Coordinates of C-alpha atoms in Angstrom, one line a residue:
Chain A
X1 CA 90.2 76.8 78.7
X2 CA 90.7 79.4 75.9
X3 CA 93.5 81.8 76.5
X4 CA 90.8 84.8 76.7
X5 CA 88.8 83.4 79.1
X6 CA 91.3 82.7 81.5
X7 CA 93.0 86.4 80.9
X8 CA 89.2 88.0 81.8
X9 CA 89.6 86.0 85.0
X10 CA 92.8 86.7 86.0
X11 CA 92.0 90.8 84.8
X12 CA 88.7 89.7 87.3
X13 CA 90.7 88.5 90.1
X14 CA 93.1 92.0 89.6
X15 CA 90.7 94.6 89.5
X16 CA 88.9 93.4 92.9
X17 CA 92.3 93.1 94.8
X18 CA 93.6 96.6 93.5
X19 CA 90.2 97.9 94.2
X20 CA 90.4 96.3 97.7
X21 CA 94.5 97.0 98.6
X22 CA 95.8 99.3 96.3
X23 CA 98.0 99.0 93.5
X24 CA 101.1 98.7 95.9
X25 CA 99.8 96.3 98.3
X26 CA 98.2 94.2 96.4
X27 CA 99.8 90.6 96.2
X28 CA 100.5 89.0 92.8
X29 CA 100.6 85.9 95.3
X30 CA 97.3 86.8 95.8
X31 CA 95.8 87.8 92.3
X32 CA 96.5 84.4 91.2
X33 CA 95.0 82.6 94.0
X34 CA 91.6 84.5 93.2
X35 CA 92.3 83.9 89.8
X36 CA 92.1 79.7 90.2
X37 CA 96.0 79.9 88.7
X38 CA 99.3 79.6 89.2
X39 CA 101.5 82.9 89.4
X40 CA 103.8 82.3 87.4
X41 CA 100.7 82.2 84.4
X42 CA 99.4 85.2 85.6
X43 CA 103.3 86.7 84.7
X44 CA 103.1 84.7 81.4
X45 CA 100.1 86.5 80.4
X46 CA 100.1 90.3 82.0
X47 CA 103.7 89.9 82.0
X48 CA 104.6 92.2 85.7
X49 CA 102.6 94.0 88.2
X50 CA 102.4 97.2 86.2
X51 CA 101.3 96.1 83.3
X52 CA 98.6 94.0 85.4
X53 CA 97.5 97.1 86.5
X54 CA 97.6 98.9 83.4
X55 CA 95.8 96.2 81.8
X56 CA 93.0 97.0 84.3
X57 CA 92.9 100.1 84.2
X58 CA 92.2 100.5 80.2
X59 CA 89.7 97.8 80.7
X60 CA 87.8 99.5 83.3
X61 CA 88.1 103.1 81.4
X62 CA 87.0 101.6 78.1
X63 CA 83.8 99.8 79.6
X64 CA 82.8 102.8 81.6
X65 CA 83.0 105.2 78.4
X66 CA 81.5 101.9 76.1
X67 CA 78.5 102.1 78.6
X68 CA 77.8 106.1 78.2
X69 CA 78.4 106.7 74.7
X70 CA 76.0 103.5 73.9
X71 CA 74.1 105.0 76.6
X72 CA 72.9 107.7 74.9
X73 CA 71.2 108.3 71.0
X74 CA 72.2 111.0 68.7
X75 CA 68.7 110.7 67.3
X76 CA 67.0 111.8 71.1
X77 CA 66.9 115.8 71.8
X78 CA 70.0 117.0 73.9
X79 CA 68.4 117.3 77.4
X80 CA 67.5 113.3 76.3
X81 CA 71.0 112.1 75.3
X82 CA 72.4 114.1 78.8
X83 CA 70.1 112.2 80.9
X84 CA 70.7 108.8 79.4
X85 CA 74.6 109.7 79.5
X86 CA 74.4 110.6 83.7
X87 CA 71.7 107.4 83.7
X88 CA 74.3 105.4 81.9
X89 CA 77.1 106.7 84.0
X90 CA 76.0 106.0 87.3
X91 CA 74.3 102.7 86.2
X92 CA 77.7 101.4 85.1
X93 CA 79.5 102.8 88.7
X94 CA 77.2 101.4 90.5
X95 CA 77.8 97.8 89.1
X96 CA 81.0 97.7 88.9
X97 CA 82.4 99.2 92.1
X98 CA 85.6 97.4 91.7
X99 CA 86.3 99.0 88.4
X100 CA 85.3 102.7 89.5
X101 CA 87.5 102.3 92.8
X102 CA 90.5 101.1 90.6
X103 CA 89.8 104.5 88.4
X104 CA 88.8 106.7 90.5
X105 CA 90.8 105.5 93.6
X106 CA 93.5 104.0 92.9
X107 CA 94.7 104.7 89.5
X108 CA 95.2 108.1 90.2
X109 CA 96.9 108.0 93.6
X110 CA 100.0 105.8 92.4
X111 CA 101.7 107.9 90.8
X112 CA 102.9 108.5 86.8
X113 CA 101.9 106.3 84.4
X114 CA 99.2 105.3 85.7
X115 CA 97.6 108.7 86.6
X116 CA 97.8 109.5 82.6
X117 CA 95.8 106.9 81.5
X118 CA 93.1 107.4 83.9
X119 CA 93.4 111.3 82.7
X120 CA 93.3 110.0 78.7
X121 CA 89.6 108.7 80.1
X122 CA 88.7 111.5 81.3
X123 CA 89.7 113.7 78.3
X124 CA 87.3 111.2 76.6
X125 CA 84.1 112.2 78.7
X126 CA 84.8 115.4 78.7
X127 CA 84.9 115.7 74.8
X128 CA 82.0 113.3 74.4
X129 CA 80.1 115.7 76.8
X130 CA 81.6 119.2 75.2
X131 CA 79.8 117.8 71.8
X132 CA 76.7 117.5 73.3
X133 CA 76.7 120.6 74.9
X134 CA 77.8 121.9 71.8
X135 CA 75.4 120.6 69.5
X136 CA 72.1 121.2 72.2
X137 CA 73.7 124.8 72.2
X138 CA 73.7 124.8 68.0
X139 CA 70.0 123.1 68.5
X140 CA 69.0 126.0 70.3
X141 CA 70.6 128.9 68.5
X142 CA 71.9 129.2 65.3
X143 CA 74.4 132.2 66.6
X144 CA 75.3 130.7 69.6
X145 CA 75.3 132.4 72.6
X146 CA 77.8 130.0 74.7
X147 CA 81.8 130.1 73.1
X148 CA 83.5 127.1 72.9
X149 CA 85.6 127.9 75.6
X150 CA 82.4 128.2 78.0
X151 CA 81.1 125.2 76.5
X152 CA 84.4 123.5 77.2
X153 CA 83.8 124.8 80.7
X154 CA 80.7 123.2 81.4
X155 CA 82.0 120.6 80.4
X156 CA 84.5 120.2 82.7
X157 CA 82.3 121.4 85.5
X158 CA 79.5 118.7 84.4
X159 CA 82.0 115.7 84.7
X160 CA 84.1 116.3 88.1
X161 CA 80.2 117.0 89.3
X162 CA 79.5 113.8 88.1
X163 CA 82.8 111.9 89.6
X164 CA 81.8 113.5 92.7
X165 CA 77.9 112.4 93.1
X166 CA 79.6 108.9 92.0
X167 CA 81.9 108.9 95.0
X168 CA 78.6 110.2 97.1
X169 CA 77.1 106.9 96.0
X170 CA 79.9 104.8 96.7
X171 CA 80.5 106.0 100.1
X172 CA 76.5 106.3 101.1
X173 CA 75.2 102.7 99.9
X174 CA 71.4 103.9 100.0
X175 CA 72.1 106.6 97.4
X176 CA 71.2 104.5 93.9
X177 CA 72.2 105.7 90.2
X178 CA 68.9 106.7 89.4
X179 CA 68.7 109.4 92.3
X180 CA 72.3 110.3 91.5
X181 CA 71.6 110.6 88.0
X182 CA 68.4 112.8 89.0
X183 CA 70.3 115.0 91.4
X184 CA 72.2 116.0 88.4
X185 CA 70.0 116.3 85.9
X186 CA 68.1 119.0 87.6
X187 CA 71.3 120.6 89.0
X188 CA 72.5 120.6 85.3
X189 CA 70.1 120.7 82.6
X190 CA 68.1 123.9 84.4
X191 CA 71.2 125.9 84.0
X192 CA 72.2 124.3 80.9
X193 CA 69.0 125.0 79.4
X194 CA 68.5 128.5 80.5
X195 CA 72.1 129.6 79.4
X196 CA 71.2 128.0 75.8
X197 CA 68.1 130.2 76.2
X198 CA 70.8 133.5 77.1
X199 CA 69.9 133.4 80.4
X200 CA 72.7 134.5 83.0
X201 CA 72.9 135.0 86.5
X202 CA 74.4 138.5 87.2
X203 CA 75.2 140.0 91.0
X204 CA 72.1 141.6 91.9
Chain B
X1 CA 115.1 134.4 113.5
X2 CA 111.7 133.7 115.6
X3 CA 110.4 130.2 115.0
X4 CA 107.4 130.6 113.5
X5 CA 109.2 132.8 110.5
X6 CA 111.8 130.0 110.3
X7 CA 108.7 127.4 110.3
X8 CA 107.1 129.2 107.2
X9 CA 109.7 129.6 105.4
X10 CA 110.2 125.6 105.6
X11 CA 107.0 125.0 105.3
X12 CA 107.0 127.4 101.7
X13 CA 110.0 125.5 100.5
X14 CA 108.1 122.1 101.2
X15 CA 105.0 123.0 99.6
X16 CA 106.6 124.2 96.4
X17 CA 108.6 121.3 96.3
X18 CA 106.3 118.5 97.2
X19 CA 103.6 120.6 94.5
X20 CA 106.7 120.0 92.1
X21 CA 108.3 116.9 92.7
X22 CA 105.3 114.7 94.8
X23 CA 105.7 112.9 98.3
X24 CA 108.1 109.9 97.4
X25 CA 110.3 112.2 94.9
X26 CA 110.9 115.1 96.9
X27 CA 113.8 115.0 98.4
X28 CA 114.4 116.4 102.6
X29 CA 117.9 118.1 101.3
X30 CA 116.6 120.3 98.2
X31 CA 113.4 121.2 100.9
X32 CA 115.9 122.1 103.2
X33 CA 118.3 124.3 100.6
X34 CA 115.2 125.7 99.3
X35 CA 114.4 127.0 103.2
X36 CA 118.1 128.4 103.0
X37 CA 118.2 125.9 106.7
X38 CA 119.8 122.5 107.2
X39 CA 118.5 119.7 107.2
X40 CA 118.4 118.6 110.9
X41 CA 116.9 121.9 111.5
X42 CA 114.2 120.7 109.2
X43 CA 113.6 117.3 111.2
X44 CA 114.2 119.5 114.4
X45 CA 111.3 121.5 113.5
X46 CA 109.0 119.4 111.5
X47 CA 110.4 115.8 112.9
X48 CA 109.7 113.5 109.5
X49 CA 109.0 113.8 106.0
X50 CA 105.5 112.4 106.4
X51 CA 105.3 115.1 109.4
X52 CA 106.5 117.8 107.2
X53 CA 103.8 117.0 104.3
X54 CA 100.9 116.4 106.8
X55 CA 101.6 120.2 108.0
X56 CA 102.1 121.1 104.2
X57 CA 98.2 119.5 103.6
X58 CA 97.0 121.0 107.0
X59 CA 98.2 124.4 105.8
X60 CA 96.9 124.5 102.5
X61 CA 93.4 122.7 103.5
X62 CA 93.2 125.4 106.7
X63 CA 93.8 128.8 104.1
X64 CA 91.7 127.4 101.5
X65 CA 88.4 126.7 103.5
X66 CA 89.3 129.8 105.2
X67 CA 89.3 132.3 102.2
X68 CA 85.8 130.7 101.2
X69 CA 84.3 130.9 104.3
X70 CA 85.8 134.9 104.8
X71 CA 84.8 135.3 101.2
X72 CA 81.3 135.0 101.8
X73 CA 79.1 137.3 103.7
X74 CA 76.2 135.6 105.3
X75 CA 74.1 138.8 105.5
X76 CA 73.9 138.9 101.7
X77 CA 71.4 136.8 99.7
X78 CA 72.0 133.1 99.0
X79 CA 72.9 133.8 95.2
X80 CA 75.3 136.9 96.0
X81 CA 77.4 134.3 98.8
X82 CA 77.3 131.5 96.2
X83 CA 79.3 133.7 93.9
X84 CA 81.1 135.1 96.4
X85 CA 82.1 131.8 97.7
X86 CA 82.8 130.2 94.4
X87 CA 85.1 133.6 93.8
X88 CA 87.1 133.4 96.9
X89 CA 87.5 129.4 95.7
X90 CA 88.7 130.3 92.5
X91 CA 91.3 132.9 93.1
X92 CA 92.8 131.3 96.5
X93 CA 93.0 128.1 94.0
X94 CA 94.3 130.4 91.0
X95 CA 96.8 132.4 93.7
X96 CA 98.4 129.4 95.0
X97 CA 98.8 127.1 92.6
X98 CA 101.3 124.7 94.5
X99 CA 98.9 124.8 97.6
X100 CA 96.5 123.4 95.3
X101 CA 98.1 121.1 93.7
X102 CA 99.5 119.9 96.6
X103 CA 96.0 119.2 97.8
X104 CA 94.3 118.4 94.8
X105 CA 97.3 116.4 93.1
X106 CA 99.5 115.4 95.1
X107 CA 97.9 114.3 98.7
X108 CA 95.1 112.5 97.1
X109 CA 98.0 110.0 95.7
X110 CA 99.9 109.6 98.1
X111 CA 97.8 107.0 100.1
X112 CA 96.8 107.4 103.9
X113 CA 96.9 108.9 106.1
X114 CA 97.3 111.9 103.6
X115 CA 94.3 111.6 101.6
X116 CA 92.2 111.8 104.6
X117 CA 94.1 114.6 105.6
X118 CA 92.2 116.1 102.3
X119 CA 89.0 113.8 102.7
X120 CA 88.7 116.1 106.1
X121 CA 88.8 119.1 104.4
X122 CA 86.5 118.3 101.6
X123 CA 83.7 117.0 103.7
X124 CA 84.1 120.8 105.5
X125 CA 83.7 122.1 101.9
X126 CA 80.7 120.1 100.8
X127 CA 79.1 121.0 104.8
X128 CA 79.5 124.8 104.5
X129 CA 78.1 124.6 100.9
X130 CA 75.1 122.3 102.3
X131 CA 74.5 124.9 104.9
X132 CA 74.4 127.2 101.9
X133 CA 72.2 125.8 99.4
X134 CA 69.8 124.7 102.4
X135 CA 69.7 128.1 103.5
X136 CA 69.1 128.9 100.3
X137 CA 65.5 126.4 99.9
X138 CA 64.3 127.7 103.4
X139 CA 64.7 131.3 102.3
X140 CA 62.8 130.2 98.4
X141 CA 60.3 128.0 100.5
X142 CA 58.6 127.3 104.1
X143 CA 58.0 124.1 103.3
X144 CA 61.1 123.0 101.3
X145 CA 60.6 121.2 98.0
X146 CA 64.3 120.0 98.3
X147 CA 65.0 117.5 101.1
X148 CA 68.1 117.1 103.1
X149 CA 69.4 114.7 100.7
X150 CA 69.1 116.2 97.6
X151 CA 70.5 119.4 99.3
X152 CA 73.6 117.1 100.3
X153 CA 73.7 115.4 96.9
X154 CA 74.0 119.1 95.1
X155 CA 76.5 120.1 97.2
X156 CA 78.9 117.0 96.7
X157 CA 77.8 117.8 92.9
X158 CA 78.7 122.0 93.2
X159 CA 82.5 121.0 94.9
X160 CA 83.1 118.3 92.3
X161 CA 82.6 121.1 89.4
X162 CA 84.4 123.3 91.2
X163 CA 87.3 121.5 91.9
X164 CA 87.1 120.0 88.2
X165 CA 87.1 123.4 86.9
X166 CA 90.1 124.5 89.1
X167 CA 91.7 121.5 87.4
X168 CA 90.7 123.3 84.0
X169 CA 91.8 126.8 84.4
X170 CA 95.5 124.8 86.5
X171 CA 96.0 123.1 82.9
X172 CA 94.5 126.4 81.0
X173 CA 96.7 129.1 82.2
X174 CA 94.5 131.3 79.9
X175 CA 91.6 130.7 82.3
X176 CA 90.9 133.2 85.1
X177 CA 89.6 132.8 88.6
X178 CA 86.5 135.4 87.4
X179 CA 86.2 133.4 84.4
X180 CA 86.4 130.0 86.1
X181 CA 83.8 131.2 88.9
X182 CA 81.7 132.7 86.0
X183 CA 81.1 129.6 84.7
X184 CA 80.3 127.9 87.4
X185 CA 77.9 130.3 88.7
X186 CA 75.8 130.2 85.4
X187 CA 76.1 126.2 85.4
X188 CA 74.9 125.7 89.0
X189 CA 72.8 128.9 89.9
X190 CA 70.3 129.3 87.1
X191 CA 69.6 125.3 87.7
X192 CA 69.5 125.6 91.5
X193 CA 67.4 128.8 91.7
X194 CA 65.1 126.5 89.3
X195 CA 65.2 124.0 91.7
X196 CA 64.2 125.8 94.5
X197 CA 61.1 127.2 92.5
X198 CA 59.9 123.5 92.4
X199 CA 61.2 123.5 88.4
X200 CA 61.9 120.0 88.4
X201 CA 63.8 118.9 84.6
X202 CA 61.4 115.6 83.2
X203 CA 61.8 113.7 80.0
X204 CA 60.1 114.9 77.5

């Protein structure tokens, strides 16, 4: 069996038993069992427990912002590419639960250096979606109307929405990527779109 | 001293230096010489470690829900207690910085029973802001266009952003609680009030 097959297994076999235990009580005993091989091959490979789960962790990050940014086309008008991203998003949480518990779960609750690499992820999204704020904002004026520092905002506000619905979806089975990726849509893009238009609330 | 002043003060000293340091670092000694006690007060009053951050989690998670909920008058229209509320949010979050992270940071990651501790006071959040936003489609329509669960899925979607963006402006010290709640109001209100007008976003 090539080498890369059997690492993707044994990367298989670890991203369901942190998902399911934990990064601390997870068994290497027991990675290697629901691998199909020996442990003392799954230390030849991945080398220790941390960088097992390191390993993971950057493959789980890199697929889930592979799946949004080739979820959405530059070509497609902003409110388009936004709904394809969320679409994208939530279609790639959904079907791989394992992964999104490891990142979302249990990357960031043990502890330094784990924590930084699930934050590097997130930096990602939250540029990928500050340029398409950005550019539907340039779209729709030529002097914008939203700062980068607003934009940058929104941002901000549109992702940790989105990490929140995901956990929504997660925890309440019923609730698929396509109504999660609705919800948000219509939460988002009609404030999006009005403030790109100048509209703002203000305390009546 | 009377107890409960000796309490607080421990219970200051622990929050400050579990915000700092995390759970397993922080160390029952510098708690203690922070508190100006000793340390067998500190077990005398607060029993363990995990004792002592469960209290630290329970305080923080009790004021925080509180100033939203005081910060919001229910007399006023849904819009004005929206703001209000996301206000309140903002500058309890902005005013104490290691209650929040604390909360945010450091109880999340530090496994059970702790981030249920915070789970608890989350799903209090995301209820009061349900109660809102419902209140809010009953008032905009007799016969709601928004059902329970979309109502439940924007609120999950309005405390992600919020705590995202209280993330933000805790890594941007140059972003203020106004500032912070400013942004979030434009994001979420102009696409909610939409939503309760039966605007519905559709691909184009």
């Amino acid at each position: 069996m090539p080498r890369e097959v059997r690492e993707r297994q044994m990367l298989d076999a670890a991203v369901a038993t942190f998902a399911r235990h934990g990064y601390r009580a997870a068994s290497m005993d027991g990675i290697a069992e629901l691998a199909g091989v020996s442990k003392p091959l799954v230390y030849l490979y991945l080398n220790s427990k941390e960088d097992l789960f390191t390993a993971c962790i950057r493959r789980e990050a890199a697929a889930l912002v592979r799946a949004v940014r080739h979820g959405v086309d530059p070509a497609t008008p902003p409110d388009r590419q936004l709904w394809e991203g969320l679409g994208a998003f939530f279609t790639h949480t959904a079907e791989h639960p394992d992964g999104w518990a490891v990142l979302h779960n249990q990357a960031r609750t043990s502890g330094e250096p784990f924590a930084r690499e699930v934050a590097t992820m997130r930096a990602d999204l939250v540029a990928f979606v500050t340029e398409l704020i950005a550019a539907a904002a340039r779209e729709a004026h030529d002097d914008p109307e939203l700062g980068d520092r607003e934009v940058a905002g929104l941002a901000h506000a549109l992702v940790g929405a989105a990490e929140s619905l995901a956990g929504w979806a997660d925890t309440d089975g019923s609730v698929t990527a396509k109504e999660a990726a609705s919800t948000l849509m219509n939460f988002a893009w009609a404030g999006l779109g009005n403030l790109m238009e100048g509209e703002r609330w203000t305390p009546r």
